[in-house]
Tab-separated table of C-alpha atoms and ligand atoms in Angstrom:
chain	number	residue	atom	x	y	z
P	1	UNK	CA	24.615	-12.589	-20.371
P	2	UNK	CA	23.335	-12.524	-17.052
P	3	UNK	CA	20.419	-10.222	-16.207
P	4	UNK	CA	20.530	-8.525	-13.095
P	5	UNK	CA	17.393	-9.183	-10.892
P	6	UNK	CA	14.899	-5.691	-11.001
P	7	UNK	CA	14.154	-4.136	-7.324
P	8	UNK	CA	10.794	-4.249	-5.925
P	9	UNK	CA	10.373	-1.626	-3.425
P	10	UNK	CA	6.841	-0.772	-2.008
P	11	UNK	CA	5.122	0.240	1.350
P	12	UNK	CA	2.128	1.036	3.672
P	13	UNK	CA	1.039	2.713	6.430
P	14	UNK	CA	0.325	1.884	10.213
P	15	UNK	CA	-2.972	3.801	9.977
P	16	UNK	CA	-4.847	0.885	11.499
P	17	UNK	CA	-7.590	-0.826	9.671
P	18	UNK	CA	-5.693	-2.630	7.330
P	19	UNK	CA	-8.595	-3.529	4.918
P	20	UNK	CA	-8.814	-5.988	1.771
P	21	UNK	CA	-8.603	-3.139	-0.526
P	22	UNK	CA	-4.868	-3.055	0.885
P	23	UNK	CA	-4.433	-6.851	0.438
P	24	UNK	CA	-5.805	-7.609	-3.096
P	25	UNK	CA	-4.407	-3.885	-4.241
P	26	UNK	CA	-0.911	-4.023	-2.743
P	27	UNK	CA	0.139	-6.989	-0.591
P	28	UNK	CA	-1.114	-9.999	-2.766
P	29	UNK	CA	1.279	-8.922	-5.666
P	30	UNK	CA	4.308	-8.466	-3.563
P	31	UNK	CA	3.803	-11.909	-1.907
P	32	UNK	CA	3.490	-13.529	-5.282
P	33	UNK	CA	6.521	-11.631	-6.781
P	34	UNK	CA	9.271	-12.962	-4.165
P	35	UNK	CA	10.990	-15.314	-5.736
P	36	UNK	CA	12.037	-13.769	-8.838
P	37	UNK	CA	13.205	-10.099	-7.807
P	38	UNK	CA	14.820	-8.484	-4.685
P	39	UNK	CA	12.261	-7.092	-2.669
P	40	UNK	CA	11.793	-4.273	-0.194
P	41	UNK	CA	8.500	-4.134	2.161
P	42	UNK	CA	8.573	-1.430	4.347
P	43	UNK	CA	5.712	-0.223	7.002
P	44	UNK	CA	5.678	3.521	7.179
P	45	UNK	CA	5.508	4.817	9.832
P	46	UNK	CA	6.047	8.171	9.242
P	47	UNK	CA	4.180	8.609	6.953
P	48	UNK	CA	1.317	7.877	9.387
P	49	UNK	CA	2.873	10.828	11.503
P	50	UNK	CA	1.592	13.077	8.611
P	51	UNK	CA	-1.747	12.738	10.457
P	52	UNK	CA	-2.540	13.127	14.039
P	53	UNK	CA	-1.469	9.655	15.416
P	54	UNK	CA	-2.051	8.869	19.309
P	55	UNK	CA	1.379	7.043	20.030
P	56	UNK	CA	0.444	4.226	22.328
P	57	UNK	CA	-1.958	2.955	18.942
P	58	UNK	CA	0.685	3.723	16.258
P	59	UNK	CA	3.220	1.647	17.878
P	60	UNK	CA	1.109	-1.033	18.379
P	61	UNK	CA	-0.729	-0.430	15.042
P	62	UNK	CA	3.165	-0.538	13.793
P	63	UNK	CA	4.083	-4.240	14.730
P	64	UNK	CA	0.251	-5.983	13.765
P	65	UNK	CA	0.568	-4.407	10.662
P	66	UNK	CA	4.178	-5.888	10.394
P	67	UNK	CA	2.284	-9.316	11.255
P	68	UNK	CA	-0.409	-8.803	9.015
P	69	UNK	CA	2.351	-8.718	6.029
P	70	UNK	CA	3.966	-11.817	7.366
P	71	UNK	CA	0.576	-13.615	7.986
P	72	UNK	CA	-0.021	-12.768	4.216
P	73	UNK	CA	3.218	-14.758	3.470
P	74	UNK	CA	6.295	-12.277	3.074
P	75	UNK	CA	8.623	-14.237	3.555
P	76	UNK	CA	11.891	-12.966	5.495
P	77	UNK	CA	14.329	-15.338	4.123
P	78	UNK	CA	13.313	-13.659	0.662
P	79	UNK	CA	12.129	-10.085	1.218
P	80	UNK	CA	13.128	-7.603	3.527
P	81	UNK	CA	10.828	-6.488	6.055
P	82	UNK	CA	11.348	-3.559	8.089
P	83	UNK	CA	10.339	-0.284	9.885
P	84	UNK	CA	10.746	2.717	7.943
P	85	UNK	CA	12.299	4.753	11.265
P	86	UNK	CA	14.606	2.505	11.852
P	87	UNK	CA	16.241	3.172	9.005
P	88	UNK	CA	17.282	7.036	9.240
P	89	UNK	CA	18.474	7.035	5.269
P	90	UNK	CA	14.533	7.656	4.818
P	91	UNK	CA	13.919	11.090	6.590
P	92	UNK	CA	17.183	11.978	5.348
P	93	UNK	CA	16.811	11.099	2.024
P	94	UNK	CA	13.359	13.369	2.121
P	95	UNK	CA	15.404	16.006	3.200
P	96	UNK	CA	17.568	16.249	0.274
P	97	UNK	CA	14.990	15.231	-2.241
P	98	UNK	CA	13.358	18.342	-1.149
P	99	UNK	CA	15.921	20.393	-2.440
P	100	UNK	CA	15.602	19.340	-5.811
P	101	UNK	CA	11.477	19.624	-5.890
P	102	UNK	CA	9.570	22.669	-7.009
P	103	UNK	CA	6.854	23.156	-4.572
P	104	UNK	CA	4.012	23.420	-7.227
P	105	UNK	CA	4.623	19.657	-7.728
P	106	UNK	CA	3.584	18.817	-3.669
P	107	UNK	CA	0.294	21.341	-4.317
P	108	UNK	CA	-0.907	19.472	-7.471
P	109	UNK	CA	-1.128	15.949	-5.771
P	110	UNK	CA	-4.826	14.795	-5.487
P	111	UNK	CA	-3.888	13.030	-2.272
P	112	UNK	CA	-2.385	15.621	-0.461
P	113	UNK	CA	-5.656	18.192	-1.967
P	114	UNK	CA	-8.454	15.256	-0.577
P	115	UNK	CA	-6.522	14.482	2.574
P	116	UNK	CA	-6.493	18.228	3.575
P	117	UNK	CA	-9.765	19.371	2.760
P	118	UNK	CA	-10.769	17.071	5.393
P	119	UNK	CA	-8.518	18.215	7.797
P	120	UNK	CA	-8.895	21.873	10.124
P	121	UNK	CA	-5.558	22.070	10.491
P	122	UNK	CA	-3.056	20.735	8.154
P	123	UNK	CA	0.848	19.555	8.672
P	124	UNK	CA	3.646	20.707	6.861
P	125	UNK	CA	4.400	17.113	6.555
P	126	UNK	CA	1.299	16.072	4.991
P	127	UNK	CA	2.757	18.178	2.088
P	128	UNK	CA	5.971	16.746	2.012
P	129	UNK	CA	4.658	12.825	2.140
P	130	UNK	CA	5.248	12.265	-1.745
P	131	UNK	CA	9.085	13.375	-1.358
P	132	UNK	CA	9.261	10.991	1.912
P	133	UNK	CA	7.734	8.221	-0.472
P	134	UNK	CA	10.360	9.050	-3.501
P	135	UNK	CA	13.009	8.697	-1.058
P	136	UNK	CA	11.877	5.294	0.270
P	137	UNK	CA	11.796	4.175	-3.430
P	138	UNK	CA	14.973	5.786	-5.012
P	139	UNK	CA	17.466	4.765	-2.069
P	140	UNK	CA	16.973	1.871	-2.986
P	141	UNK	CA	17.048	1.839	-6.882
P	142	UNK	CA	13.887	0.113	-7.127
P	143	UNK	CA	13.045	-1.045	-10.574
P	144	UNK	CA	9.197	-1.934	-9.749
P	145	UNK	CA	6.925	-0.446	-7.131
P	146	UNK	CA	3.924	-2.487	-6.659
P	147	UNK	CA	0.821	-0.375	-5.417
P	148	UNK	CA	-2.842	0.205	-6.106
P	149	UNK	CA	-4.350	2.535	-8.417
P	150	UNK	CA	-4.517	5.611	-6.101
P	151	UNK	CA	-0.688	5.604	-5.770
P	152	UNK	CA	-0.018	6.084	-9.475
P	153	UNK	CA	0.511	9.668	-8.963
P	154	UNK	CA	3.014	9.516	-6.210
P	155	UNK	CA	5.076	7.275	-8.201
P	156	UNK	CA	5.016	9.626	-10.975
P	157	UNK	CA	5.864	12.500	-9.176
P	158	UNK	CA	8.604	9.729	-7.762
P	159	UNK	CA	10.050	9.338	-11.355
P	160	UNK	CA	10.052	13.270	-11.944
P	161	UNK	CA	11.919	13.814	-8.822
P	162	UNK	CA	14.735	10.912	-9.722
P	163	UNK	CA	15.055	12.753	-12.999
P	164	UNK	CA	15.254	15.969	-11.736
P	165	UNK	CA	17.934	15.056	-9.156
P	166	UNK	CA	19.615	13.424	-12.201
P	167	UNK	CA	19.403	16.148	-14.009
P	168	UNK	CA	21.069	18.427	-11.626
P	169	UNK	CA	23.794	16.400	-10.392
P	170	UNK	CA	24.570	12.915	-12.475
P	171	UNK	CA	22.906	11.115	-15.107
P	172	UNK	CA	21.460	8.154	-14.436
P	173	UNK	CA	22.063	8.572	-10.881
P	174	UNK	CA	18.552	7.092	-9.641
P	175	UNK	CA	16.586	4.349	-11.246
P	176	UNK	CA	13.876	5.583	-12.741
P	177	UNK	CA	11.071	3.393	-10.906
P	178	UNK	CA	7.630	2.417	-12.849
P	179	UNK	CA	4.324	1.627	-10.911
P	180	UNK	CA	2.908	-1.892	-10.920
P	181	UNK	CA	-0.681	-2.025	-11.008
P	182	UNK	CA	-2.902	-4.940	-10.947
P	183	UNK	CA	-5.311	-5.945	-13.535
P	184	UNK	CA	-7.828	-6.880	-10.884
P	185	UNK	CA	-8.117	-5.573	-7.665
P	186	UNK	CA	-6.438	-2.435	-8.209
P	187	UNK	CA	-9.523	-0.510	-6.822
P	188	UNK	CA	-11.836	-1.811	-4.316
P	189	UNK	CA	-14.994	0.970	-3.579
P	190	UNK	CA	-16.167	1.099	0.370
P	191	UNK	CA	-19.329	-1.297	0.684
P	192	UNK	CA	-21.282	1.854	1.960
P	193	UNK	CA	-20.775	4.055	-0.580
P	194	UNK	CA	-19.392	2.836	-4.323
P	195	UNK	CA	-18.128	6.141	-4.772
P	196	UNK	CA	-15.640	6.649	-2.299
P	197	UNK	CA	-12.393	4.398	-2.628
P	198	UNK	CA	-12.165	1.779	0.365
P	199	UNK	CA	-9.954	3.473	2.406
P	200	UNK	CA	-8.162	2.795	6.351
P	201	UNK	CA	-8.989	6.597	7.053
P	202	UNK	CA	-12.986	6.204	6.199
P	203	UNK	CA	-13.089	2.222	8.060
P	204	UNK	CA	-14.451	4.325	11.276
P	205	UNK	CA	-17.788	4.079	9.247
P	206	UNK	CA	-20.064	1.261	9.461
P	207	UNK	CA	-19.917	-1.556	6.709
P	208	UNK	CA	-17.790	0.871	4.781
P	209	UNK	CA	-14.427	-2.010	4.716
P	210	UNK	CA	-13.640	-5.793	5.141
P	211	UNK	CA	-10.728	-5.281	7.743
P	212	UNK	CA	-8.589	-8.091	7.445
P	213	UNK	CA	-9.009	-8.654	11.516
P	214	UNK	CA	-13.031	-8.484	10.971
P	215	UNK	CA	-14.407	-11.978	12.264
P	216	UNK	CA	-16.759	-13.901	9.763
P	217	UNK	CA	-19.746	-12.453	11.170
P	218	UNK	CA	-18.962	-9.365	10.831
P	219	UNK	CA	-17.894	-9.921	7.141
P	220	UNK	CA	-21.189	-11.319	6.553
P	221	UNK	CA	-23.133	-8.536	8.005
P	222	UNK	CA	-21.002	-5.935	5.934
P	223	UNK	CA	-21.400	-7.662	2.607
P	224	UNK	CA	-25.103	-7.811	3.538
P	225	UNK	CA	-25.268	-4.286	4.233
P	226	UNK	CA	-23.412	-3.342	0.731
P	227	UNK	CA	-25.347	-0.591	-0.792
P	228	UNK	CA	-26.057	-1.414	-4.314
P	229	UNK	CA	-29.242	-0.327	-6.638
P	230	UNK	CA	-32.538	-0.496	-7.250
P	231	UNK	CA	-32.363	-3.305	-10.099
P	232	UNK	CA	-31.970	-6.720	-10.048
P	233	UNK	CA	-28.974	-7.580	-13.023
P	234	UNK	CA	-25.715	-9.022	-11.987
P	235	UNK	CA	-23.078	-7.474	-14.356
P	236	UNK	CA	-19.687	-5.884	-14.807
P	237	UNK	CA	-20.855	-2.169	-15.610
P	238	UNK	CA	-19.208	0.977	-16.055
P	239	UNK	CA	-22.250	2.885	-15.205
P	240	UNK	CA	-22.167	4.916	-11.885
P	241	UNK	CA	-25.409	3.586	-10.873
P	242	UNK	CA	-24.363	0.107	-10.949
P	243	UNK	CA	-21.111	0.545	-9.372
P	244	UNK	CA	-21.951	-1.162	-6.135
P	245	UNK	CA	-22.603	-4.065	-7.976
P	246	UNK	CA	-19.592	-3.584	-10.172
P	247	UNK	CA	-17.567	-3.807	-6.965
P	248	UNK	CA	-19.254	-7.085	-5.552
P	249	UNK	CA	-18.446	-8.273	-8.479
P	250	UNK	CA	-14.590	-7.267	-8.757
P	251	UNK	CA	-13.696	-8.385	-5.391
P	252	UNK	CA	-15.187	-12.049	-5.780
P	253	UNK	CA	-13.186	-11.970	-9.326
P	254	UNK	CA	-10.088	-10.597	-7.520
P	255	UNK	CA	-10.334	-13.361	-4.808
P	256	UNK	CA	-11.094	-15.926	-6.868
P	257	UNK	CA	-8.907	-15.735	-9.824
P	258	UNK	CA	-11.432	-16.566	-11.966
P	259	UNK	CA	-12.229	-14.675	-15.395
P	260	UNK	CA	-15.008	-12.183	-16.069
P	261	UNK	CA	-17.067	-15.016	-18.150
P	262	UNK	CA	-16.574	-17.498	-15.702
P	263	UNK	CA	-17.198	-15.201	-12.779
P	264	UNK	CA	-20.701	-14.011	-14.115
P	265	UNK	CA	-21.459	-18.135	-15.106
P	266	UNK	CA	-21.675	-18.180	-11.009
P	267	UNK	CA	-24.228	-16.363	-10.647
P	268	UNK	CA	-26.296	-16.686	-13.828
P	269	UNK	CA	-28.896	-18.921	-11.530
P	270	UNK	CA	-28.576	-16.067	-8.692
P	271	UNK	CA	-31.792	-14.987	-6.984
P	272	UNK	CA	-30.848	-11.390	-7.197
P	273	UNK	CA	-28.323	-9.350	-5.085
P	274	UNK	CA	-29.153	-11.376	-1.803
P	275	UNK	CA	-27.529	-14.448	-3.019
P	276	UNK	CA	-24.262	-12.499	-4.976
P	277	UNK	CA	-23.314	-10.616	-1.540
P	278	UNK	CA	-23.395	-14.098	0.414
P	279	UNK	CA	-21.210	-15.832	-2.026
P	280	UNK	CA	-18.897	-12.934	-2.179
P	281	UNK	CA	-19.087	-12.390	1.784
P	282	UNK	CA	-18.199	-16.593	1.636
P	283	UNK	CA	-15.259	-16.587	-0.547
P	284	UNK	CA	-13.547	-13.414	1.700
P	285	UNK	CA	-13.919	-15.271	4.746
P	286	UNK	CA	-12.322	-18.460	3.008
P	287	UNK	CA	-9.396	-16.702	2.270
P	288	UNK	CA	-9.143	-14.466	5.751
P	289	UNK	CA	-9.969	-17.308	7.861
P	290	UNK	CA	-5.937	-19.072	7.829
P	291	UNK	CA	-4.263	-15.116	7.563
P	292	UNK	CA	-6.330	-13.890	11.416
P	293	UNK	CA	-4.798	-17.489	12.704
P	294	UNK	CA	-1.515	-16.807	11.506
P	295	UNK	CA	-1.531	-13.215	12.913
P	296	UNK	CA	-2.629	-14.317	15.958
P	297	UNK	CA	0.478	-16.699	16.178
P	298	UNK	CA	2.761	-13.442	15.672
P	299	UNK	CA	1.313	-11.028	18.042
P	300	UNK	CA	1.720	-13.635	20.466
P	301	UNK	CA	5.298	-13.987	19.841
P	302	UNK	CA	6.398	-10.666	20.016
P	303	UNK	CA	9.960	-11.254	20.717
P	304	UNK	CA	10.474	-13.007	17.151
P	305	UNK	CA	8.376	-10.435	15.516
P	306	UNK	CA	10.733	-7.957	16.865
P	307	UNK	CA	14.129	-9.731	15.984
P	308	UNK	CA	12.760	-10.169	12.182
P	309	UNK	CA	11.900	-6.503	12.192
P	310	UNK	CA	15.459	-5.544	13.629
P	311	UNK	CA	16.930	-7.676	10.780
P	312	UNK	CA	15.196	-6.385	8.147
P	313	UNK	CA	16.454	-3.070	9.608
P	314	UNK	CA	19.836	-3.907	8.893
P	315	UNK	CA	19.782	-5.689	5.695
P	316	UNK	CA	17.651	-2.200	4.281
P	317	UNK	CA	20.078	0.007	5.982
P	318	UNK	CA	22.939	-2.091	3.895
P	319	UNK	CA	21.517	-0.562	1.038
P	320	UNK	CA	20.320	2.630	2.118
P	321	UNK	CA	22.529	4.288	3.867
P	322	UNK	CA	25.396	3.459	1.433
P	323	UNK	CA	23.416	5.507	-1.474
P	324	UNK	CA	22.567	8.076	0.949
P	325	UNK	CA	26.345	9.086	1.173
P	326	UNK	CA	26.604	9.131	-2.470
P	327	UNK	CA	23.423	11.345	-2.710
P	328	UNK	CA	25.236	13.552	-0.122
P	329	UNK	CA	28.800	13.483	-2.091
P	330	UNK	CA	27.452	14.143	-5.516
P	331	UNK	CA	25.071	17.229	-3.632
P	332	UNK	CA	27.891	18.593	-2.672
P	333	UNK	CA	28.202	18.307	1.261
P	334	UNK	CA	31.337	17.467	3.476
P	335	UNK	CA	31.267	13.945	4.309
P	336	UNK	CA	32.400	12.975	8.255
P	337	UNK	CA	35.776	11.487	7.861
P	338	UNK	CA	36.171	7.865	7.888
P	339	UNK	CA	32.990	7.748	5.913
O	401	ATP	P1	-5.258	5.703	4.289
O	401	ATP	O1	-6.747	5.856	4.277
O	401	ATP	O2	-4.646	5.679	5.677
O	401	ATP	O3	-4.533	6.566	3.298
O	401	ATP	P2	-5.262	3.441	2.549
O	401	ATP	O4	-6.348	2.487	2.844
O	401	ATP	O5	-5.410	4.343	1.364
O	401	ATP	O6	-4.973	4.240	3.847
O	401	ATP	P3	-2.408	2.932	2.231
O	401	ATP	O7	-1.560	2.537	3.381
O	401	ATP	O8	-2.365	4.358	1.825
O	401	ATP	O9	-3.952	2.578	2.453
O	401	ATP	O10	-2.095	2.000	1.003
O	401	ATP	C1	-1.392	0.774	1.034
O	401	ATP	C2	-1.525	0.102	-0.321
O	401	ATP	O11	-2.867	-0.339	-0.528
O	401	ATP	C3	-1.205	1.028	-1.494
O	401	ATP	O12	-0.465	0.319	-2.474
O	401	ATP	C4	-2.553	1.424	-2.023
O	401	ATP	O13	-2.524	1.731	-3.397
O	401	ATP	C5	-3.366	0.151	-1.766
O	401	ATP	N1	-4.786	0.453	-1.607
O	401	ATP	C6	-5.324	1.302	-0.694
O	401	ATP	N2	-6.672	1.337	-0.822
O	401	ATP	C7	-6.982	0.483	-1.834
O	401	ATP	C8	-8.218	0.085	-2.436
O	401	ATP	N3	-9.381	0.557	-2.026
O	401	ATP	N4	-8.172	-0.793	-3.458
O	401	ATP	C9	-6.993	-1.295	-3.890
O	401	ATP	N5	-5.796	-0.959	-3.371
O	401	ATP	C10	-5.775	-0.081	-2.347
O	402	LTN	N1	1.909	6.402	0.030
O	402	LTN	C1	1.817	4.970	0.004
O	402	LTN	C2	2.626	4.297	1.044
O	402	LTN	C3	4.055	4.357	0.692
O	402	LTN	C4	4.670	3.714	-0.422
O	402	LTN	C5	6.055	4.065	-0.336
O	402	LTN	C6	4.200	2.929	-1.464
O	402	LTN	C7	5.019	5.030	1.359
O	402	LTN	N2	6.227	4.831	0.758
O	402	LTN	C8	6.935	3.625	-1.293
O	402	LTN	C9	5.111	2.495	-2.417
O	402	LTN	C10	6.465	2.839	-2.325
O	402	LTN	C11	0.385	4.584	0.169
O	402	LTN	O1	0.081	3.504	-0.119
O	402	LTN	N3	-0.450	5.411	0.624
């Protein structure tokens, strides 16, 4: 019998920053699940309209980030790349997944409740930006959506929209996609505060993320900075007051690969926190170093950049927009002629 290969459909936002929380969370699994799966990689752009966005730094925010993903190692030949706008199934999509969504689901999303308490003024759109996310996915009958642990709840709501729609109008109409999380990784905290989730939005505040673009110096100086506490015992903990150290910790297990055992071995002959930050500040830079080379390379080729971007357009579009016209056919709506 032959199996047909699952969908892998996941994305992030321009918002600048992109931080290591992003890459050991997110990117780092969809790099390492190419070969076996179809894959979708989109950056999402507007979703970063859902905040204020000035729009000379969003487009150029747009095509590094696209670079960043490619310096990572998605590879074009087997994953398509592309810009969420230029592919209009996506807004579309929104639109009519918005018909078939109960407002109370939007208001319950801890995202959407955070996000806007920090905000004066808040955009219509900032409520809407789980439905644009459960179109991305469903056009495209993803089987898999690989994300970190914050976007579990999106992806629900994601799965309770598909079967509501297929409820309403066909069964089995959408996939019903599942989150991927990873074991390790999944999670990073912000160096300045353990208690707040390292985030692009909060990397305005000193020592607070490892930017991917941040030069080894400056990850040095941030590790140093890390807040931790008061004691002097290198564990994995579960206790709030330790969670700075927790989070050293997790990141030089995530980067390294190594097991919990094996990761505390390391630093059984530590001199106390000094020593743990250094070799975890050592071991980031080892693996940023070759990714800020190869991202250089691709911002200074932006005409290549461009034409990969424009063909992942059109490969996502081939799948897209075809399932868009079905969602409008079984919804009822007249389809242009010729269509
Ligand atoms: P913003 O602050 O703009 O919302 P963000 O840093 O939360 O940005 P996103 O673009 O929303 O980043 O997320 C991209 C991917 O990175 C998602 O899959 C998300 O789950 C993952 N991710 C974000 N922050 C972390 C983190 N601190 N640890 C692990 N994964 C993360
Ligand atoms: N909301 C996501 C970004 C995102 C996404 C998606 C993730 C937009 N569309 C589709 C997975 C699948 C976030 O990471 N903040």
């Amino acid at each position: 019998m032959i199996m047909k290969k699952k969908v892998v459909f996941s994305g992030i936002q321009p918002s600048g920053n992109i931080h290591l929380g992003n890459y050991l969370g997110a990117i780092r699994q969809w790099v390492a699940g190419q070969d076996e799966k179809i894959n979708f990689f989109c950056v999402v752009d507007l979703h970063s309209l859902t905040v204020p966005q000035d729009p000379v730094q969003l487009r150029h925010e747009t095509r590094s980030l696209a670079a960043w993903l490619l310096a990572a190692g998605i590879d074009p030949e087997k994953s398509t790349l592309f810009i969420q706008s230029h592919v209009s199934a996506h807004a579309e999509g929104c639109w009519l997944l918005n018909c078939v969504t109960p407002l109370g689901w939007l208001q319950r999303m801890t995202q959407f409740k955070d996000k806007s308490a920090r905000q004066e003024s808040v955009l219509t759109a900032l409520l809407d930006y789980p439905v644009l996310q459960a179109a991305d996915i469903l056009l495209y009958d993803a089987d898999e959506v690989p994300v970190g642990e914050d976007q579990k709840q999106h992806i629900e709501l994601s799965r309770d929209i598909a079967q509501s729609f297929n409820y309403r109008y066909e069964e089995e109409f959408f996939v019903v996609p599942e989150p991927r999380i990873p074991a390790t990784g999944a999670r990073l905290m912000g160096l300045d505060d353990p208690n707040d989730k390292m985030s692009k939005s909060l990397a305005h505040r000193r020592g607070h993320a490892i930017r991917l673009a941040d030069d080894p110096k400056e990850i040095m100086r941030s590790f140093k900075r890390a807040v931790t506490d008061s004691g002097n015992e290198i564990v994995f903990s579960d206790d709030p007051d330790k969670a700075g150290v927790n989070n050293l910790l997790g990141i030089y297990k995530a980067v390294t690969g190594k097991s919990e055992e094996d990761v505390l071995a390391d630093f059984a002959d530590a001199r106390g926190y000094g020593d743990l930050k250094k070799c975890v500040a050592e071991v980031v830079i080892d693996l940023l170093t070759p990714l800020q080379e190869q991202h250089a390379k691709l911002m200074d080729d932006s005409a290549e950049l461009d034409r990969l971007l424009a063909l992942g357009a059109e490969r996502a579009a081939a799948v897209s927009m075809p399932k868009l016209a079905q969602m409008k056919e079984v919804m009822g709506l007249v389809l242009p002629a010729g269509a």
